[in-house]
Amino acid sequence: MSTATKTFEHVGTRPIRHDGLDKVTGRANYGADYALPGMLHGYVVRSPHAHARIVSIDTSAAEAMAGVKAVVTGSDIPKTNAKLVMGEAALDLGAMGDNALAHDKALYEGHAVAAVAATSPEIASAAAEAIRVVYEPLQPVMNVDQALAPDALILHDGMVTKGRPKPDAPTRTNVALRMELTRGDLDKGFAGADVVIERTFTTPMVHQGYIEPHACVARWGEDGQVVVWTSTQGHFVVRDCCAGILGIDAARIKVIPSEIGGGFGGKIPVYLEPVAIALARKAHRPVKLVMSREDVFRASGPTSGTKIRVKLGAKKDGSFVAASASLYYEAGAYAGSPAGAGAMCAIAAYDIPNFLVEAYDIVVNRPKVAAYRAPGAPAAAFAVESVVDEVARRLGKDPIELRLQNAVREGDQAAYGPEFGPIGLREVLEAARCHPHWKAPLVPQPGRKVGRGVACGFWFNAGLNSSATVSLSADGSANVVTGNPDIGGTRVAQALMVSEELGIPVERVRPIVADTDSIGYNDVTGGSRVCYATGMAVIEAARDAQAQLRARAAKIWDVPVEQVGWERGRAIALNGASGREPLTVSELAAKLMHTGGPIIGSATVNAPMAGPAFGAHICDLEVDEDTGVSRVVRYTVVQDVGKAVHPSYVEGQMQGGASQGIGWALNEEYVYDAEGHLQNPGFLDYRMPVASDLPMIDTVIIEVANPLHPYGVRGVGEVPIVPPLAAVANAMHDATRVRFTALPLSPPRVLAALKQRG
Amino acid sequence: MPQTQAYEAPRTLADAVRLLSTDGHARPLAGGTDLLVQSRATQKLPSTFVDLKRIPELVGIEVGPDGLRLGAATSAAVICEHAEARRLWPGLVEAIGLLGSTQIQGRASVGGNLCNGSPAADTTCSLIVNRARGVIAGAKGERTVEVERFTTGPGRTVLEPGDLLVALVVPRPAARTADAYLRLIPRSEMDIAAAGAAASVTLDERGVCTAARVAIGAVAPTALLVPAAADALIGSRLDDAALRRAADAASAAARPIDDKRGTAVYRKTVVGVLTRRAAGIAAERARARP
Ligand SMILES: Cc1cc2nc3c(=O)[nH]c(=O)nc-3n(C[C@H](O)[C@H](O)[C@H](O)COP(=O)(O)OP(=O)(O)OC[C@H]3O[C@@H](n4cnc5c(N)ncnc54)[C@H](O)[C@@H]3O)c2cc1C
């Protein structure tokens, strides 16, 4: 089912990843695996209150304890207005520093207020207990409704609503941003609709649930040079954030990334690193900080709980004529929810002439949200795709047909602005419609109800900045070096690209993730950009090396370089130089030192755009109507990936995104008590799906080539978490005839709704 | 600061009792699947871990004419492999098989499940409906306690400092008697019951229920024996109507709370559903018995 015309020799095969054996045998080193001579163990003191003024912190008793080498508080982190630009977004380093160690107020339960470094973890935790923090507790503001109430307590004095605030918006506010997208004439649009559905949806705050907790080691040398070993999605960003937060020169900081046990966006911000550096500076010894699982839940960056109102109007024939949506996203303690991205994705799949989509970024006393796989899009898709499902039912139309009828195509102006290039939404929907899953009869187990749901999802994908080098060894093998921590199998994908360009077998290409001192700048591993943008740098670097190899062949053959071509990993003589036997990479490499010395190819890319991508998911769900317990029994993911460089890892991304989305739909949620204390900061009660909860997730790869990439690659990792929330809820509706507007579809909620239905 | 802890693995019951009664901060360790997790979570270590797995009386499973004797520290995996136990007490063995995952099964014990005192412990209800008694050894000698009286509140049991649960003894079921246990968890495994129910029923030759016991878990501070639910079954043919009456009695007896594992209303409802279904399964099993 490929529309890509280019044929490949290596790309599209499924070799074993280079880092695989180390990972399955436990040899790979993750963040917490590093230890240095003389290293101290840190412990972070965290606020027991969701909202409190910090009156005083007395560290004297802790400092006096034997074995305690340093104590830091917010006063060790300068307040700053600095920002760090990252693509379209800018990281607020003042907020990030205040989040790492609170200055004046504790803004959520678990907010770091002090930290200790001591000669053992036991001494560090005992010293932490000896730190006296006097709080003045304040009323916590826990959700959108509380934050917007006229008498709501204000989290940040002086917060003003940025973007396009409503003219009558209050001046003292918890709304950090309002944005809107609009087109056409909304009233006229709805006036022409035969069917109008309007509903309000809510989704809970959820966590990425990466297996590896945050961990780092920091060393402050006598010469003022700082080295940080850390588990991160972007060590260049860690370097620049730490420099900006601590007010030190980035040139003095080197960050060495460890292997990473998952991130999904949650390992882009810094939490521990500035604190570890501050402790190491005071203690004159290296300091290690590791979060417990509870810390991760309480004090890293989950994603927003949301409230979303959607109104959609359609004509009898099925064409969508008008849509409006209001999206309210909890940002957590500081501004910066993905409300804007949610708004931009909400109706991106459909061609609707009249719309108004507005989004609000709202601070509440919960941990500051971080990116989570297609940040903002899943909640928006849950709302919109549920309403689309309802319109289909109301009109008696097949839900895939209805989506096809309204699907955007190449040349359409996207609701969020630009004109779409070649996109694969139609191909994806056609493939879903043709899939045996869509036609298979639904057969319930005795005593169960069964239903089927479908939903679409969209994500922009990111481009941004990357650097790569490819260096050839005399034995004909090669290194490919980039600066992107490998989360989803990007190293093997990069090696495959080098194989493709140079004809070197993939197991003879060594892909390396280098530290900040050893490779040019790379933006984070995020936005589904690594295989795309860093891959582009790798291909360019390999082509650079290839050009140099051709020059060497020209030298050997004593012909002008224009008469040397490259084919299937060999230099070939073109017309004029004919008669010469082709030279393989190995043959050329063996002669490197006699033809001009070593060869290094290098390239950088600055990719402002990426290939937007769509997916469609089909979900079969079975529900026990006496207990409300449900189970996904069949699931199919169809997605346009542009080009699958390593199909196994592409499928893995599709399955992984679907699994996380199903968990979000069914059981995951942050549960707080009335005082803002998190009740379930562990995997026992924060219920992510376990392997036995899910069926084998079927995947269908669609390849509509992305013209921006030499092989046609689009981002893959984020799209698959967008449709599941709605796909599951639509299946639940099909099974029960109840339209669920609040997630998760946990057994108590389902049973309560079934009782109401009667 | 947690103190440095010691580890002892006594080989006799007497040594274990002595270790535990001379040091109030020592704790018995069976599989450790509760104890070690809790020690880590609370950062509070006992002064000494007294490992029970080397004491002959505490490990092993025997089925004789009088019934079952189950060493308190026997691992779930060993119990689940015992064909005769599985045949006679299918519900009890299924409950034991629910503990944790394959890895946990290799360690977790029924004694630990009971002594940990969780109202949601999966084996308690099945032990209760099978009239199990706990054999306790302590400084003052040996005594036995019915399992329904063993737990006195969340995390609390009748054990006194220095006491050890040595074994569980279960009488051999009468003719045409069988049991069943069901729990409700939102996921398929690795979860804690939001509600649980066990039933044991005895039928006469005509299929009329002559004896029954019903117990429910995770819906009160301790697992509860529910005589009213049993009464609803006794004298019936375990038809739908009787099963529904038992379900209502179980729901009525439940005193659950709202928490992160479920709402009180929800638990009250589903404990009835589980009771109805468990009693139905027990009935089918009993009908299949000579
Ligand atoms: C991943 C995981 C999943 C789990 N799933 C379940 C589940 O599905 N259902 C469930 O009910 N539980 C579950 N548990 C909890 C636990 O595994 C069980 O309660 C198990 O039966 C405990 O047995 P143990 O031998 O490991 O007890 P231990 O941890 O060794 O002991 C538990 C407590 O009992 C005391 N103790 C142990 N033996 C004796 C004795 N003979 N005399 C006196 N005191 C004693 C100990 O001092 C301790 O206080 C799970 C635990 C984990 C980690």
mmCIF file of C-alpha atoms in Angstrom, chain B residues 60-240:
data_model
loop_
_atom_site.group_PDB
_atom_site.id
_atom_site.type_symbol
_atom_site.label_atom_id
_atom_site.label_comp_id
_atom_site.label_asym_id
_atom_site.label_seq_id
_atom_site.Cartn_x
_atom_site.Cartn_y
_atom_site.Cartn_z
ATOM 1 C CA GLY B 60 4.339 -27.625 53.099
ATOM 2 C CA ILE B 61 0.857 -28.713 52.206
ATOM 3 C CA GLU B 62 -0.846 -31.908 53.322
ATOM 4 C CA VAL B 63 -4.279 -33.217 52.459
ATOM 5 C CA GLY B 64 -5.486 -36.029 54.743
ATOM 6 C CA PRO B 65 -8.738 -37.587 55.911
ATOM 7 C CA ASP B 66 -9.324 -34.616 58.248
ATOM 8 C CA GLY B 67 -8.693 -32.043 55.611
ATOM 9 C CA LEU B 68 -5.954 -29.626 54.700
ATOM 10 C CA ARG B 69 -2.956 -28.485 56.700
ATOM 11 C CA LEU B 70 -1.212 -25.608 55.029
ATOM 12 C CA GLY B 71 2.114 -24.346 56.385
ATOM 13 C CA ALA B 72 1.639 -20.591 56.797
ATOM 14 C CA ALA B 73 4.751 -19.685 54.782
ATOM 15 C CA THR B 74 4.152 -22.074 51.871
ATOM 16 C CA SER B 75 4.372 -20.207 48.581
ATOM 17 C CA ALA B 76 1.303 -19.771 46.403
ATOM 18 C CA ALA B 77 2.988 -21.491 43.480
ATOM 19 C CA VAL B 78 3.516 -24.691 45.487
ATOM 20 C CA ILE B 79 -0.080 -24.706 46.676
ATOM 21 C CA CYS B 80 -1.479 -24.165 43.193
ATOM 22 C CA GLU B 81 0.395 -27.224 41.936
ATOM 23 C CA HIS B 82 -1.298 -29.503 44.496
ATOM 24 C CA ALA B 83 -3.899 -31.393 42.457
ATOM 25 C CA GLU B 84 -5.855 -32.786 45.389
ATOM 26 C CA ALA B 85 -6.136 -29.393 47.081
ATOM 27 C CA ARG B 86 -7.292 -27.907 43.791
ATOM 28 C CA ARG B 87 -9.925 -30.585 43.464
ATOM 29 C CA LEU B 88 -11.319 -30.278 46.991
ATOM 30 C CA TRP B 89 -11.126 -26.489 47.416
ATOM 31 C CA PRO B 90 -11.144 -25.055 43.900
ATOM 32 C CA GLY B 91 -12.246 -21.616 45.087
ATOM 33 C CA LEU B 92 -9.588 -21.384 47.765
ATOM 34 C CA VAL B 93 -6.813 -22.453 45.428
ATOM 35 C CA GLU B 94 -8.035 -20.045 42.742
ATOM 36 C CA ALA B 95 -7.931 -17.242 45.294
ATOM 37 C CA ILE B 96 -4.365 -18.190 46.177
ATOM 38 C CA GLY B 97 -3.556 -18.266 42.475
ATOM 39 C CA LEU B 98 -4.733 -14.676 42.120
ATOM 40 C CA LEU B 99 -2.001 -13.260 44.347
ATOM 41 C CA GLY B 100 0.214 -11.001 42.261
ATOM 42 C CA SER B 101 1.994 -12.252 39.186
ATOM 43 C CA THR B 102 4.089 -15.306 38.376
ATOM 44 C CA GLN B 103 7.051 -13.790 40.222
ATOM 45 C CA ILE B 104 4.976 -12.905 43.292
ATOM 46 C CA GLN B 105 3.421 -16.398 43.282
ATOM 47 C CA GLY B 106 6.840 -17.900 43.853
ATOM 48 C CA ARG B 107 7.094 -16.091 47.178
ATOM 49 C CA ALA B 108 3.724 -14.923 48.460
ATOM 50 C CA SER B 109 2.199 -17.024 51.235
ATOM 51 C CA VAL B 110 -1.294 -17.434 52.619
ATOM 52 C CA GLY B 111 0.053 -16.748 56.118
ATOM 53 C CA GLY B 112 1.513 -13.458 54.944
ATOM 54 C CA ASN B 113 -1.697 -12.553 53.143
ATOM 55 C CA LEU B 114 -3.651 -13.085 56.343
ATOM 56 C CA CYS B 115 -1.158 -11.610 58.839
ATOM 57 C CA ASN B 116 -0.745 -8.477 56.732
ATOM 58 C CA GLY B 117 -4.338 -7.757 57.729
ATOM 59 C CA SER B 118 -5.552 -6.068 54.553
ATOM 60 C CA PRO B 119 -9.346 -6.040 54.187
ATOM 61 C CA ALA B 120 -8.756 -6.678 50.474
ATOM 62 C CA ALA B 121 -6.516 -9.730 50.952
ATOM 63 C CA ASP B 122 -7.600 -12.226 48.350
ATOM 64 C CA THR B 123 -7.365 -15.470 50.304
ATOM 65 C CA THR B 124 -9.269 -14.441 53.442
ATOM 66 C CA CYS B 125 -12.837 -14.858 52.163
ATOM 67 C CA SER B 126 -12.134 -18.318 50.784
ATOM 68 C CA LEU B 127 -10.495 -19.396 54.026
ATOM 69 C CA ILE B 128 -13.532 -18.152 55.943
ATOM 70 C CA VAL B 129 -16.143 -19.949 53.841
ATOM 71 C CA ASN B 130 -14.138 -23.167 54.175
ATOM 72 C CA ARG B 131 -14.124 -22.854 57.979
ATOM 73 C CA ALA B 132 -10.359 -22.527 58.132
ATOM 74 C CA ARG B 133 -8.648 -22.036 61.468
ATOM 75 C CA GLY B 134 -5.244 -20.546 62.126
ATOM 76 C CA VAL B 135 -2.774 -22.361 64.364
ATOM 77 C CA ILE B 136 -0.847 -19.780 66.360
ATOM 78 C CA ALA B 137 2.369 -20.380 68.312
ATOM 79 C CA GLY B 138 3.609 -17.896 70.869
ATOM 80 C CA ALA B 139 5.518 -17.538 74.084
ATOM 81 C CA LYS B 140 2.435 -18.810 75.939
ATOM 82 C CA GLY B 141 2.006 -21.898 73.790
ATOM 83 C CA GLU B 142 -0.285 -22.850 70.922
ATOM 84 C CA ARG B 143 -3.885 -21.859 70.193
ATOM 85 C CA THR B 144 -6.213 -21.866 67.211
ATOM 86 C CA VAL B 145 -8.438 -19.075 65.929
ATOM 87 C CA GLU B 146 -11.149 -19.137 63.277
ATOM 88 C CA VAL B 147 -10.082 -17.075 60.292
ATOM 89 C CA GLU B 148 -13.183 -14.867 60.494
ATOM 90 C CA ARG B 149 -11.902 -13.730 63.887
ATOM 91 C CA PHE B 150 -8.252 -13.474 62.888
ATOM 92 C CA THR B 151 -8.271 -9.968 61.425
ATOM 93 C CA THR B 152 -9.520 -7.248 63.748
ATOM 94 C CA GLY B 153 -9.133 -4.151 61.564
ATOM 95 C CA PRO B 154 -7.053 -2.845 58.670
ATOM 96 C CA GLY B 155 -3.512 -4.056 59.382
ATOM 97 C CA ARG B 156 -4.534 -5.500 62.753
ATOM 98 C CA THR B 157 -4.843 -9.151 63.764
ATOM 99 C CA VAL B 158 -5.239 -11.229 66.926
ATOM 100 C CA LEU B 159 -1.500 -11.953 66.868
ATOM 101 C CA GLU B 160 0.308 -10.661 69.916
ATOM 102 C CA PRO B 161 3.956 -9.628 69.939
ATOM 103 C CA GLY B 162 6.007 -12.780 69.555
ATOM 104 C CA ASP B 163 3.144 -14.749 68.010
ATOM 105 C CA LEU B 164 3.513 -16.693 64.800
ATOM 106 C CA LEU B 165 0.893 -18.124 62.518
ATOM 107 C CA VAL B 166 2.136 -21.666 62.011
ATOM 108 C CA ALA B 167 -0.460 -23.205 59.759
ATOM 109 C CA LEU B 168 -3.976 -23.046 58.457
ATOM 110 C CA VAL B 169 -6.176 -26.071 58.893
ATOM 111 C CA VAL B 170 -9.256 -26.594 56.768
ATOM 112 C CA PRO B 171 -11.761 -29.394 57.397
ATOM 113 C CA ARG B 172 -12.441 -31.759 54.528
ATOM 114 C CA PRO B 173 -15.558 -30.648 52.671
ATOM 115 C CA ALA B 174 -18.729 -32.696 53.114
ATOM 116 C CA ALA B 175 -20.235 -34.535 50.143
ATOM 117 C CA ARG B 176 -21.581 -32.347 47.329
ATOM 118 C CA THR B 177 -19.811 -29.305 48.739
ATOM 119 C CA ALA B 178 -17.820 -26.822 46.700
ATOM 120 C CA ASP B 179 -16.520 -23.278 46.873
ATOM 121 C CA ALA B 180 -15.730 -20.334 44.604
ATOM 122 C CA TYR B 181 -14.105 -16.922 44.914
ATOM 123 C CA LEU B 182 -14.380 -13.865 42.668
ATOM 124 C CA ARG B 183 -12.842 -10.450 43.012
ATOM 125 C CA LEU B 184 -13.309 -7.247 41.107
ATOM 126 C CA ILE B 185 -10.271 -5.407 39.842
ATOM 127 C CA PRO B 186 -10.372 -2.789 37.084
ATOM 128 C CA ARG B 187 -7.407 -4.396 35.364
ATOM 129 C CA SER B 188 -6.818 -8.043 34.583
ATOM 130 C CA GLU B 189 -4.062 -8.541 37.185
ATOM 131 C CA MET B 190 -1.547 -6.722 39.393
ATOM 132 C CA ASP B 191 -4.316 -4.875 41.166
ATOM 133 C CA ILE B 192 -6.025 -4.765 44.539
ATOM 134 C CA ALA B 193 -9.597 -5.982 44.861
ATOM 135 C CA ALA B 194 -12.232 -3.260 45.011
ATOM 136 C CA ALA B 195 -14.537 -6.007 46.243
ATOM 137 C CA GLY B 196 -14.363 -9.770 46.681
ATOM 138 C CA ALA B 197 -16.802 -12.556 47.517
ATOM 139 C CA ALA B 198 -16.460 -16.238 48.337
ATOM 140 C CA ALA B 199 -19.158 -18.839 48.727
ATOM 141 C CA SER B 200 -19.242 -22.449 49.793
ATOM 142 C CA VAL B 201 -22.390 -24.503 49.336
ATOM 143 C CA THR B 202 -23.468 -28.023 50.265
ATOM 144 C CA LEU B 203 -26.297 -29.765 48.398
ATOM 145 C CA ASP B 204 -28.375 -32.777 49.302
ATOM 146 C CA GLU B 205 -29.079 -35.548 46.789
ATOM 147 C CA ARG B 206 -31.970 -33.614 45.330
ATOM 148 C CA GLY B 207 -29.909 -30.504 44.789
ATOM 149 C CA VAL B 208 -31.283 -28.533 47.713
ATOM 150 C CA CYS B 209 -28.773 -26.415 49.534
ATOM 151 C CA THR B 210 -28.362 -27.688 53.086
ATOM 152 C CA ALA B 211 -25.419 -25.585 54.202
ATOM 153 C CA ALA B 212 -23.713 -22.486 52.913
ATOM 154 C CA ARG B 213 -21.204 -19.847 53.886
ATOM 155 C CA VAL B 214 -20.635 -16.501 52.209
ATOM 156 C CA ALA B 215 -17.834 -14.060 52.956
ATOM 157 C CA ILE B 216 -17.079 -10.683 51.411
ATOM 158 C CA GLY B 217 -13.854 -8.694 51.230
ATOM 159 C CA ALA B 218 -12.650 -5.109 50.652
ATOM 160 C CA VAL B 219 -16.026 -3.689 51.659
ATOM 161 C CA ALA B 220 -15.460 -3.267 55.413
ATOM 162 C CA PRO B 221 -12.488 -2.889 57.772
ATOM 163 C CA THR B 222 -12.125 -6.686 57.726
ATOM 164 C CA ALA B 223 -13.432 -9.500 55.570
ATOM 165 C CA LEU B 224 -16.957 -10.341 56.695
ATOM 166 C CA LEU B 225 -18.806 -13.610 57.099
ATOM 167 C CA VAL B 226 -22.369 -12.876 55.945
ATOM 168 C CA PRO B 227 -24.803 -15.324 57.568
ATOM 169 C CA ALA B 228 -27.804 -13.562 56.010
ATOM 170 C CA ALA B 229 -26.464 -14.314 52.545
ATOM 171 C CA ALA B 230 -25.935 -17.948 53.501
ATOM 172 C CA ASP B 231 -29.482 -18.100 54.896
ATOM 173 C CA ALA B 232 -30.807 -16.854 51.569
ATOM 174 C CA LEU B 233 -29.204 -19.870 49.904
ATOM 175 C CA ILE B 234 -29.984 -22.596 52.426
ATOM 176 C CA GLY B 235 -33.167 -24.465 51.621
ATOM 177 C CA SER B 236 -33.204 -23.287 48.012
ATOM 178 C CA ARG B 237 -32.088 -25.036 44.852
ATOM 179 C CA LEU B 238 -29.665 -22.176 44.306
ATOM 180 C CA ASP B 239 -31.909 -20.824 41.592
ATOM 181 C CA ASP B 240 -31.618 -17.266 40.309
#
